[in-house]
Amino acid sequence: MLWPCCLLILTLNLALAVLSADNYSREDFPPVFVFGAATSAYQVEGAAHEDGRSPSVWDTFSHGGGDVAVDEYHRYKEDVQLMAETGLQAYRFSISWPRLIPNGRGPVNPKGLQYYNNLINELISHGIQALVSLYNYDHPQSLEDEYGGWISRNIVRDFTAYADVCFREFGDRVSSWSTINEPNIFAFGGDSSTEPYLAAHNMLLAHSSTVRLYKNKYQSKQNGVIGITLYAFWLLPLTNSTEDVTAAQRARDFFLGWFVNPLVFGDYPEIMKNNAGLRLPVLSNEESKLVKGAFDFIGLIHYYTVYIKDNSKSLKLENRDYSADMAVAIFFDQDEDVPFVLFPQEYPRRPWGLQGLLEYFKQAYGNPPIYIHENGQVGRHNMSLEDTSRVEYLHAYIGGLLDAIRNGSDTRGYFVWSFLDVFELLDGKGSSYGLYFVDLDDPSLTRLPKKSARWYSTFLKGGRVGSHGTIELEKTLDALVSEG
């Protein structure tokens, strides 16, 4: 296998090459390539206590922070009109399980069913594809109270039944389904010595059961595709030492291989089985057959690159958790004084990291179909609409993606996170990724375009952008936007 022995060579080649396509337009991408933007239910819908919706675990965690969010539940027509004006080809959103099936299983909530039918129909009427995530951190609190949520095998049954309702009611108009969003991040919670492994195992089984249901019962009639969406750092060794190079590959196996190896090869990575031992559930022969190949695509959520240093001494701990099993230290930069946090307020722009990630999937996993389901730049949430840094970020990463495609990556779509400033799951109202500004403290919740929205719109409508895109943009912006 190429990895990790040739990793350093690849990294150096990427760093020395032109970092991203410098001057490009929408027409440089394949005609079937899809561009869009994304949000998730709890972060945009609001109406948390309306029309039969029950509490989710995220309502409990955030103490009602998303009760209003940006009120897309009531303003979806306005938002879809804005998407059409922007030029989006697709909108990726999630369905709120407790809005559709408030008790987690059993009767469907007619108001919830009506809302999602209305949203999907509105998208289709404006020529915008509907891409749906079935789960984004928000299962009904009732299931958490009843059996512990994802740490119980019972959720495999309940999740599959919930997905069945979604396929039956919406599948004739949904082009793409993602079962679970960021399972490799969500599984971190709880008792970290055993629960991450158990929760992840049940997520894999729920995903695979749902994929089998879709393929056996719906896909031939509805003609959609189905996959799973992983949070994906690009992980590089801090130094060129053998220990750090090995540690970087170990981190990839723990972060990505945890889910991708079973889906592609039918089992967990060997290093995970060795380090976690009996705390890692075993995929039986039957489960392995269910899981292996259970995807049409893999969605990736990528924002930044991190550096990995070996910390093998953690393997000597008598009572280890997931982090100790991985046995690495993580840094934002090659400067070890720069601390790592999972969701930073700022991070360096490294578009070559996305290229490295996609090359890794090509080499290590046989070049599966990929969708970039989230990518964007975080900033402090404020009134500034002149987000030039976000324009530069999007220009660099979309250009890097184009280079990866030209180098053979089977990447088929790209979605900006996020369409609007939304209620961020871990930072609430403190940070934003939106193309459109929304003052979350203003009852009017007016949507205002930032420069990045205008840039993305220009690109989507055929404008050519270069490394000085913010200058070239101003020359053509008004004409192109008005034409749209």
Coordinates of C-alpha atoms in Angstrom, one line a residue, residues 4-477:
P4 CA 2.5 5.9 4.7
C5 CA 5.7 5.1 2.9
C6 CA 5.2 7.6 0.1
L7 CA 3.2 10.1 2.2
L8 CA 6.1 12.5 2.7
I9 CA 6.9 12.5 -1.1
L10 CA 3.3 13.3 -1.9
T11 CA 3.2 16.1 0.7
L12 CA 6.3 17.7 -0.6
N13 CA 5.1 17.5 -4.2
L14 CA 1.8 19.1 -3.2
A15 CA 3.6 21.9 -1.4
L16 CA 6.0 22.6 -4.2
A17 CA 3.3 22.5 -6.9
V18 CA 0.9 25.3 -7.8
L19 CA -1.3 25.2 -4.7
S20 CA -4.6 25.5 -6.5
A21 CA -5.9 26.2 -10.0
D22 CA -5.3 30.0 -10.3
N23 CA -7.8 31.1 -12.8
Y24 CA -11.0 29.1 -13.4
S25 CA -14.7 29.1 -13.9
R26 CA -17.7 26.8 -13.4
E27 CA -17.2 25.5 -16.9
D28 CA -13.8 24.0 -16.0
F29 CA -15.6 21.4 -13.9
P30 CA -17.4 18.4 -15.3
P31 CA -20.9 19.2 -16.5
V32 CA -22.4 16.7 -14.0
F33 CA -20.5 18.2 -11.1
V34 CA -22.9 19.8 -8.6
F35 CA -22.3 23.0 -6.6
G36 CA -24.4 24.0 -3.7
A37 CA -24.5 25.0 0.0
A38 CA -25.5 23.3 3.2
T39 CA -27.2 23.7 6.5
S40 CA -28.7 21.4 9.1
A41 CA -32.1 21.2 10.8
Y42 CA -31.4 22.3 14.3
Q43 CA -29.1 25.1 13.1
V44 CA -31.6 26.8 10.8
E45 CA -35.2 25.6 11.3
G46 CA -36.1 27.1 14.7
A47 CA -39.8 26.4 15.7
A48 CA -38.4 23.9 18.2
H49 CA -41.7 23.7 20.2
E50 CA -44.1 24.1 17.3
D51 CA -46.3 21.7 15.3
G52 CA -45.6 18.6 17.3
R53 CA -41.8 18.6 17.3
S54 CA -40.4 16.9 20.3
P55 CA -37.0 17.7 22.0
S56 CA -33.8 16.2 20.5
V57 CA -30.6 15.5 22.4
W58 CA -29.2 18.7 20.9
D59 CA -32.0 20.8 22.4
T60 CA -31.0 19.3 25.8
F61 CA -27.3 20.0 25.2
S62 CA -27.7 23.5 24.0
H63 CA -30.4 24.4 26.5
G64 CA -32.7 25.6 23.7
G65 CA -30.1 27.6 21.8
G66 CA -31.6 26.6 18.5
D67 CA -35.2 27.3 19.5
V68 CA -35.4 30.0 16.8
A69 CA -32.1 29.7 15.0
V70 CA -32.8 31.5 11.7
D71 CA -36.4 30.5 11.5
E72 CA -36.2 28.7 8.2
Y73 CA -39.3 26.7 9.3
H74 CA -41.3 29.8 8.6
R75 CA -39.1 31.4 6.0
Y76 CA -38.2 28.5 3.7
K77 CA -39.8 30.1 0.6
E78 CA -37.7 33.3 1.1
D79 CA -34.6 31.2 1.6
V80 CA -35.2 29.0 -1.5
Q81 CA -35.7 32.2 -3.5
L82 CA -32.4 33.4 -2.3
M83 CA -30.7 30.2 -3.2
A84 CA -32.2 30.4 -6.7
E85 CA -30.9 34.0 -7.1
T86 CA -27.5 32.9 -5.9
G87 CA -27.4 30.2 -8.5
L88 CA -27.2 27.1 -6.3
Q89 CA -27.6 23.9 -8.1
A90 CA -28.4 22.0 -4.9
Y91 CA -29.2 22.5 -1.3
R92 CA -28.0 20.0 1.3
F93 CA -30.2 20.0 4.5
S94 CA -31.0 17.6 7.2
I95 CA -34.4 16.2 8.4
S96 CA -35.2 16.6 12.1
W97 CA -36.0 13.1 13.3
P98 CA -38.0 14.5 16.3
R99 CA -40.0 16.8 14.0
L100 CA -41.0 13.9 11.7
I101 CA -41.4 11.1 14.2
P102 CA -41.6 12.8 17.6
N103 CA -41.4 9.7 19.7
G104 CA -38.5 8.3 17.7
R105 CA -40.7 5.5 16.4
G106 CA -44.4 5.1 15.7
P107 CA -46.8 7.7 14.4
V108 CA -45.5 10.3 11.8
N109 CA -46.2 13.9 12.7
P110 CA -48.3 15.3 9.8
K111 CA -47.1 18.9 10.4
G112 CA -43.5 17.7 10.1
L113 CA -44.3 15.7 7.0
Q114 CA -45.9 18.7 5.4
Y115 CA -43.0 21.0 6.2
Y116 CA -40.4 18.8 4.5
N117 CA -42.7 18.1 1.5
N118 CA -43.2 21.9 1.2
L119 CA -39.4 22.6 1.4
I120 CA -38.5 19.9 -1.1
N121 CA -41.2 20.9 -3.5
E122 CA -40.1 24.6 -3.3
L123 CA -36.5 23.6 -4.1
I124 CA -37.6 21.5 -7.1
S125 CA -39.8 24.2 -8.4
H126 CA -36.8 26.5 -8.5
G127 CA -34.6 23.9 -10.2
I128 CA -32.6 23.2 -7.1
Q129 CA -31.7 19.6 -6.2
A130 CA -32.6 18.3 -2.7
L131 CA -29.8 16.5 -1.0
V132 CA -30.9 15.2 2.4
S133 CA -28.9 14.1 5.5
L134 CA -31.1 11.8 7.7
Y135 CA -29.2 12.5 10.9
N136 CA -27.2 15.5 12.2
Y137 CA -26.6 15.0 15.9
D138 CA -30.3 15.2 16.8
H139 CA -32.1 12.0 17.6
P140 CA -35.1 12.3 19.9
Q141 CA -34.4 12.8 23.5
S142 CA -37.0 10.1 24.2
L143 CA -34.7 7.5 22.7
E144 CA -31.8 8.7 24.7
D145 CA -33.8 8.4 27.9
E146 CA -35.2 5.0 27.0
Y147 CA -32.1 3.1 26.0
G148 CA -29.1 5.5 25.7
G149 CA -29.4 6.4 22.1
W150 CA -26.4 5.2 20.0
I151 CA -24.9 3.0 22.7
S152 CA -27.8 0.6 22.3
R153 CA -28.3 -1.8 19.4
N154 CA -32.0 -0.9 19.5
I155 CA -31.3 2.3 17.6
V156 CA -30.4 0.3 14.5
R157 CA -34.0 -0.8 14.2
D158 CA -35.5 2.6 15.1
F159 CA -33.2 4.5 12.7
T160 CA -33.9 2.2 9.8
A161 CA -37.6 2.6 10.4
Y162 CA -37.2 6.4 10.5
A163 CA -35.2 6.3 7.2
D164 CA -37.9 4.1 5.7
V165 CA -40.5 6.9 6.3
C166 CA -38.2 9.4 4.7
F167 CA -37.5 7.3 1.6
R168 CA -41.2 6.5 1.2
E169 CA -42.4 10.1 1.6
F170 CA -39.7 12.2 0.0
G171 CA -37.5 9.8 -2.1
D172 CA -39.3 10.5 -5.4
R173 CA -37.8 14.1 -5.3
V174 CA -34.5 13.6 -3.4
S175 CA -31.4 13.0 -5.5
S176 CA -29.0 12.1 -2.8
W177 CA -29.2 10.7 0.8
S178 CA -26.6 10.8 3.5
T179 CA -27.4 8.6 6.4
I180 CA -25.3 10.0 9.3
N181 CA -23.4 13.2 9.5
E182 CA -19.9 13.2 11.1
P183 CA -20.3 9.9 13.0
N184 CA -16.5 9.9 13.7
I185 CA -17.0 13.1 15.6
F186 CA -20.3 12.4 17.3
A187 CA -19.0 9.1 18.7
F188 CA -16.5 10.9 20.9
G189 CA -19.1 11.6 23.6
G190 CA -19.9 9.7 26.7
D191 CA -17.7 7.3 28.5
S192 CA -14.6 7.6 26.3
S193 CA -13.1 4.3 27.3
T194 CA -15.8 2.1 25.6
E195 CA -18.8 4.2 24.4
P196 CA -17.1 5.8 21.3
Y197 CA -16.4 2.4 19.9
L198 CA -19.8 1.0 20.7
A199 CA -21.7 4.1 19.4
A200 CA -19.6 4.0 16.2
H201 CA -20.3 0.3 15.7
N202 CA -24.0 0.9 16.0
M203 CA -23.8 3.8 13.6
L204 CA -22.1 1.6 11.1
L205 CA -24.8 -1.0 11.4
A206 CA -27.6 1.5 11.3
H207 CA -26.1 3.1 8.2
S208 CA -25.6 -0.3 6.5
S209 CA -29.1 -1.5 7.4
T210 CA -30.5 1.8 5.9
V211 CA -28.5 1.5 2.7
R212 CA -29.6 -2.1 2.2
L213 CA -33.3 -1.0 2.7
Y214 CA -32.9 1.8 0.2
K215 CA -31.2 -0.4 -2.4
N216 CA -33.6 -3.2 -2.0
K217 CA -36.9 -1.3 -1.8
Y218 CA -36.5 2.2 -3.3
Q219 CA -33.4 2.9 -5.4
S220 CA -34.5 1.3 -8.7
K221 CA -37.7 3.4 -8.6
Q222 CA -36.4 6.6 -7.2
N223 CA -32.9 6.7 -8.9
G224 CA -31.1 8.4 -6.0
V225 CA -27.8 7.6 -4.4
I226 CA -26.9 7.0 -0.8
G227 CA -23.8 7.3 1.4
I228 CA -22.4 8.6 4.6
T229 CA -20.6 11.8 5.5
L230 CA -17.4 11.9 7.6
Y231 CA -15.5 14.7 9.2
A232 CA -12.1 14.7 7.5
F233 CA -9.0 16.5 8.6
W234 CA -5.9 16.1 6.4
L235 CA -3.4 14.7 8.8
L236 CA 0.3 15.2 8.3
P237 CA 3.4 14.2 10.4
L238 CA 4.8 17.0 12.5
T239 CA 8.3 16.0 11.4
N240 CA 9.8 13.5 8.9
S241 CA 10.8 11.1 11.7
T242 CA 9.7 7.5 11.4
E243 CA 7.7 7.8 14.6
D244 CA 5.7 10.9 13.4
V245 CA 5.1 9.5 9.9
T246 CA 3.7 6.3 11.5
A247 CA 1.7 8.3 14.0
A248 CA 0.1 10.3 11.2
Q249 CA -1.0 7.1 9.4
R250 CA -2.3 5.8 12.8
A251 CA -4.4 9.0 13.2
R252 CA -5.8 8.5 9.7
D253 CA -6.9 5.0 10.6
F254 CA -8.5 6.2 13.8
F255 CA -10.2 9.2 12.3
L256 CA -11.1 8.0 8.8
G257 CA -10.4 4.3 8.7
W258 CA -12.7 3.8 11.7
F259 CA -15.6 4.0 9.2
V260 CA -14.1 3.8 5.7
N261 CA -12.2 0.6 6.3
P262 CA -15.3 -1.4 7.2
L263 CA -17.2 0.2 4.3
V264 CA -14.5 -0.6 1.7
F265 CA -12.7 -3.7 3.2
G266 CA -15.3 -5.1 5.6
D267 CA -13.4 -4.7 8.9
Y268 CA -11.8 -2.1 11.2
P269 CA -8.2 -1.1 10.7
E270 CA -5.7 -3.5 12.3
I271 CA -4.1 -0.8 14.4
M272 CA -7.5 0.0 16.0
K273 CA -8.0 -3.7 16.8
N274 CA -4.6 -4.0 18.2
N275 CA -4.7 -0.8 20.4
A276 CA -8.3 -0.9 21.5
G277 CA -8.5 -4.7 22.0
L278 CA -11.7 -6.0 23.5
R279 CA -13.2 -2.5 23.8
L280 CA -13.6 -2.4 20.0
P281 CA -16.7 -4.5 19.0
V282 CA -16.1 -7.3 16.5
L283 CA -17.8 -7.2 13.1
S284 CA -19.2 -10.6 12.7
N285 CA -19.0 -12.3 9.3
E286 CA -22.7 -11.4 8.7
E287 CA -22.1 -7.8 9.8
S288 CA -19.0 -7.5 7.7
K289 CA -21.0 -8.6 4.6
L290 CA -23.7 -6.0 5.5
V291 CA -21.2 -3.2 5.9
K292 CA -18.8 -3.8 3.1
G293 CA -19.8 -1.8 0.0
A294 CA -22.7 -0.2 1.7
F295 CA -22.4 3.2 -0.1
D296 CA -22.7 4.9 -3.4
F297 CA -20.5 7.7 -2.3
I298 CA -18.6 9.0 0.7
G299 CA -19.2 12.6 1.8
L300 CA -16.3 14.5 3.3
I301 CA -16.5 17.5 5.6
H302 CA -13.1 19.3 5.4
Y303 CA -12.0 22.6 6.8
Y304 CA -8.4 22.4 7.8
T305 CA -5.1 20.4 8.0
V306 CA -3.5 19.4 11.3
Y307 CA -0.1 18.0 12.2
I308 CA 0.5 14.8 14.1
K309 CA 3.2 13.9 16.6
D310 CA 3.8 10.5 18.0
N311 CA 2.7 9.9 21.6
S312 CA 3.1 6.2 21.9
K313 CA 3.7 6.5 25.7
S314 CA 0.0 6.7 26.1
L315 CA -0.3 3.1 25.1
K316 CA 1.4 2.2 28.4
L317 CA -1.6 3.6 30.4
E318 CA -3.5 0.8 32.2
N319 CA -6.9 2.4 31.6
R320 CA -7.0 3.9 28.1
D321 CA -9.6 5.8 26.2
Y322 CA -10.0 6.4 22.4
S323 CA -7.5 9.3 22.4
A324 CA -4.9 7.2 24.3
D325 CA -5.4 4.3 21.9
M326 CA -4.7 6.7 19.0
A327 CA -1.5 7.7 20.7
V328 CA -0.8 11.0 19.0
A329 CA -0.6 14.7 19.8
I330 CA -2.3 17.1 17.4
F331 CA -1.1 20.5 16.4
F332 CA -2.5 23.3 14.2
D333 CA 0.9 24.1 12.9
Q334 CA 4.4 22.7 12.8
D335 CA 5.0 25.1 15.7
E336 CA 4.2 22.9 18.7
D337 CA 3.2 26.0 20.7
V338 CA 0.1 26.4 18.6
P339 CA -2.6 24.4 20.5
F340 CA -5.2 22.3 18.8
V341 CA -9.0 22.7 19.3
L342 CA -11.6 20.8 17.3
F343 CA -13.6 23.8 16.1
P344 CA -11.3 26.9 16.1
Q345 CA -12.3 30.5 15.6
E346 CA -9.6 30.8 13.0
Y347 CA -7.4 28.3 11.0
P348 CA -4.8 28.6 8.3
R349 CA -5.8 28.4 4.7
R350 CA -4.3 25.2 3.3
P351 CA -6.1 24.2 0.1
W352 CA -3.3 21.7 -0.7
G353 CA -4.7 19.8 2.3
L354 CA -7.9 19.1 0.5
Q355 CA -5.9 17.8 -2.5
G356 CA -3.9 15.6 -0.1
L357 CA -7.0 14.2 1.4
L358 CA -8.6 13.4 -1.9
E359 CA -5.4 11.8 -3.2
Y360 CA -5.3 9.7 0.0
F361 CA -8.9 8.4 -0.7
K362 CA -7.8 7.7 -4.3
Q363 CA -4.8 5.7 -3.4
A364 CA -5.9 4.0 -0.1
Y365 CA -9.5 3.3 -0.9
G366 CA -9.7 2.8 -4.6
N367 CA -11.0 6.3 -5.6
P368 CA -14.6 6.1 -4.5
P369 CA -17.1 8.7 -5.5
I370 CA -16.7 11.7 -3.2
Y371 CA -18.8 14.7 -2.4
I372 CA -17.3 17.6 -0.4
H373 CA -20.4 18.1 1.8
E374 CA -19.0 21.0 3.8
N375 CA -16.1 23.4 3.3
G376 CA -15.9 27.0 4.3
Q377 CA -14.2 29.6 6.5
V378 CA -15.1 30.4 10.1
G379 CA -15.1 34.0 11.4
R380 CA -16.4 35.9 14.4
H381 CA -20.1 36.6 14.0
N382 CA -20.4 40.3 13.2
M383 CA -22.0 42.8 10.9
S384 CA -19.2 43.0 8.4
L385 CA -20.3 42.1 4.9
E386 CA -16.8 42.5 3.4
D387 CA -15.6 39.0 4.1
T388 CA -12.7 39.2 1.6
S389 CA -10.8 36.5 3.6
R390 CA -13.7 34.1 3.0
V391 CA -13.7 34.9 -0.8
E392 CA -10.0 34.1 -0.8
Y393 CA -10.6 30.9 1.1
L394 CA -13.3 29.7 -1.3
H395 CA -11.3 30.6 -4.3
A396 CA -8.3 28.6 -3.0
Y397 CA -10.2 25.5 -2.0
I398 CA -12.4 25.3 -5.1
G399 CA -9.3 25.7 -7.1
G400 CA -7.5 23.0 -5.1
L401 CA -10.5 20.8 -5.7
L402 CA -10.3 21.4 -9.5
D403 CA -6.6 20.4 -9.4
A404 CA -7.6 17.2 -7.6
I405 CA -10.2 16.3 -10.1
R406 CA -7.8 17.0 -13.0
N407 CA -5.4 14.6 -11.2
G408 CA -8.1 11.8 -11.3
S409 CA -10.1 12.2 -8.1
D410 CA -13.7 11.0 -8.5
T411 CA -15.1 14.0 -6.7
R412 CA -18.6 14.9 -7.9
G413 CA -19.9 17.8 -5.8
Y414 CA -19.0 20.7 -3.5
F415 CA -21.1 22.4 -0.9
V416 CA -20.2 25.6 1.0
W417 CA -20.9 25.6 4.7
S418 CA -23.0 27.4 5.3
F419 CA -25.6 29.1 3.2
L420 CA -26.6 31.4 6.0
D421 CA -25.1 32.4 9.3
V422 CA -26.7 29.7 11.5
F423 CA -26.7 28.7 15.1
E424 CA -23.4 26.9 15.3
L425 CA -23.6 23.7 17.3
L426 CA -20.7 24.2 19.6
D427 CA -20.2 28.0 19.5
G428 CA -23.8 29.1 19.2
K429 CA -24.0 32.7 18.0
G430 CA -20.3 33.4 18.5
S431 CA -19.0 32.4 15.1
S432 CA -20.2 32.2 11.5
Y433 CA -19.5 30.5 8.2
G434 CA -22.4 32.0 6.2
L435 CA -22.5 33.4 2.7
Y436 CA -25.4 35.5 4.0
F437 CA -25.3 37.5 7.2
V438 CA -28.1 37.0 9.7
D439 CA -28.2 38.8 13.0
L440 CA -29.4 36.0 15.3
D441 CA -30.3 38.5 18.0
D442 CA -32.6 40.6 15.7
P443 CA -36.2 39.4 15.6
S444 CA -36.3 40.3 11.9
L445 CA -33.5 37.8 11.0
T446 CA -32.9 39.7 7.8
R447 CA -30.6 37.9 5.3
L448 CA -27.9 40.2 3.9
P449 CA -25.4 39.0 1.2
K450 CA -21.7 39.1 2.1
K451 CA -19.0 39.6 -0.5
S452 CA -18.6 35.8 -0.5
A453 CA -22.2 35.3 -1.5
R454 CA -21.7 37.6 -4.4
W455 CA -18.4 35.9 -5.4
Y456 CA -20.0 32.4 -5.2
S457 CA -22.9 33.6 -7.3
T458 CA -20.6 35.1 -9.9
F459 CA -18.7 31.9 -10.1
L460 CA -21.8 29.7 -10.3
K461 CA -23.2 31.9 -13.1
G462 CA -20.1 31.4 -15.3
G463 CA -17.8 34.2 -14.2
R464 CA -14.1 33.5 -14.4
V465 CA -12.2 34.1 -11.2
G466 CA -8.4 34.4 -10.6
S467 CA -5.9 34.7 -7.8
H468 CA -6.9 38.4 -7.7
G469 CA -10.5 37.4 -7.8
T470 CA -11.7 40.2 -5.4
I471 CA -10.4 42.7 -8.0
E472 CA -11.6 40.9 -11.1
L473 CA -14.9 40.3 -9.3
E474 CA -15.8 43.9 -8.9
K475 CA -15.4 44.5 -12.7
T476 CA -18.1 42.0 -13.6
L477 CA -20.1 41.4 -10.5

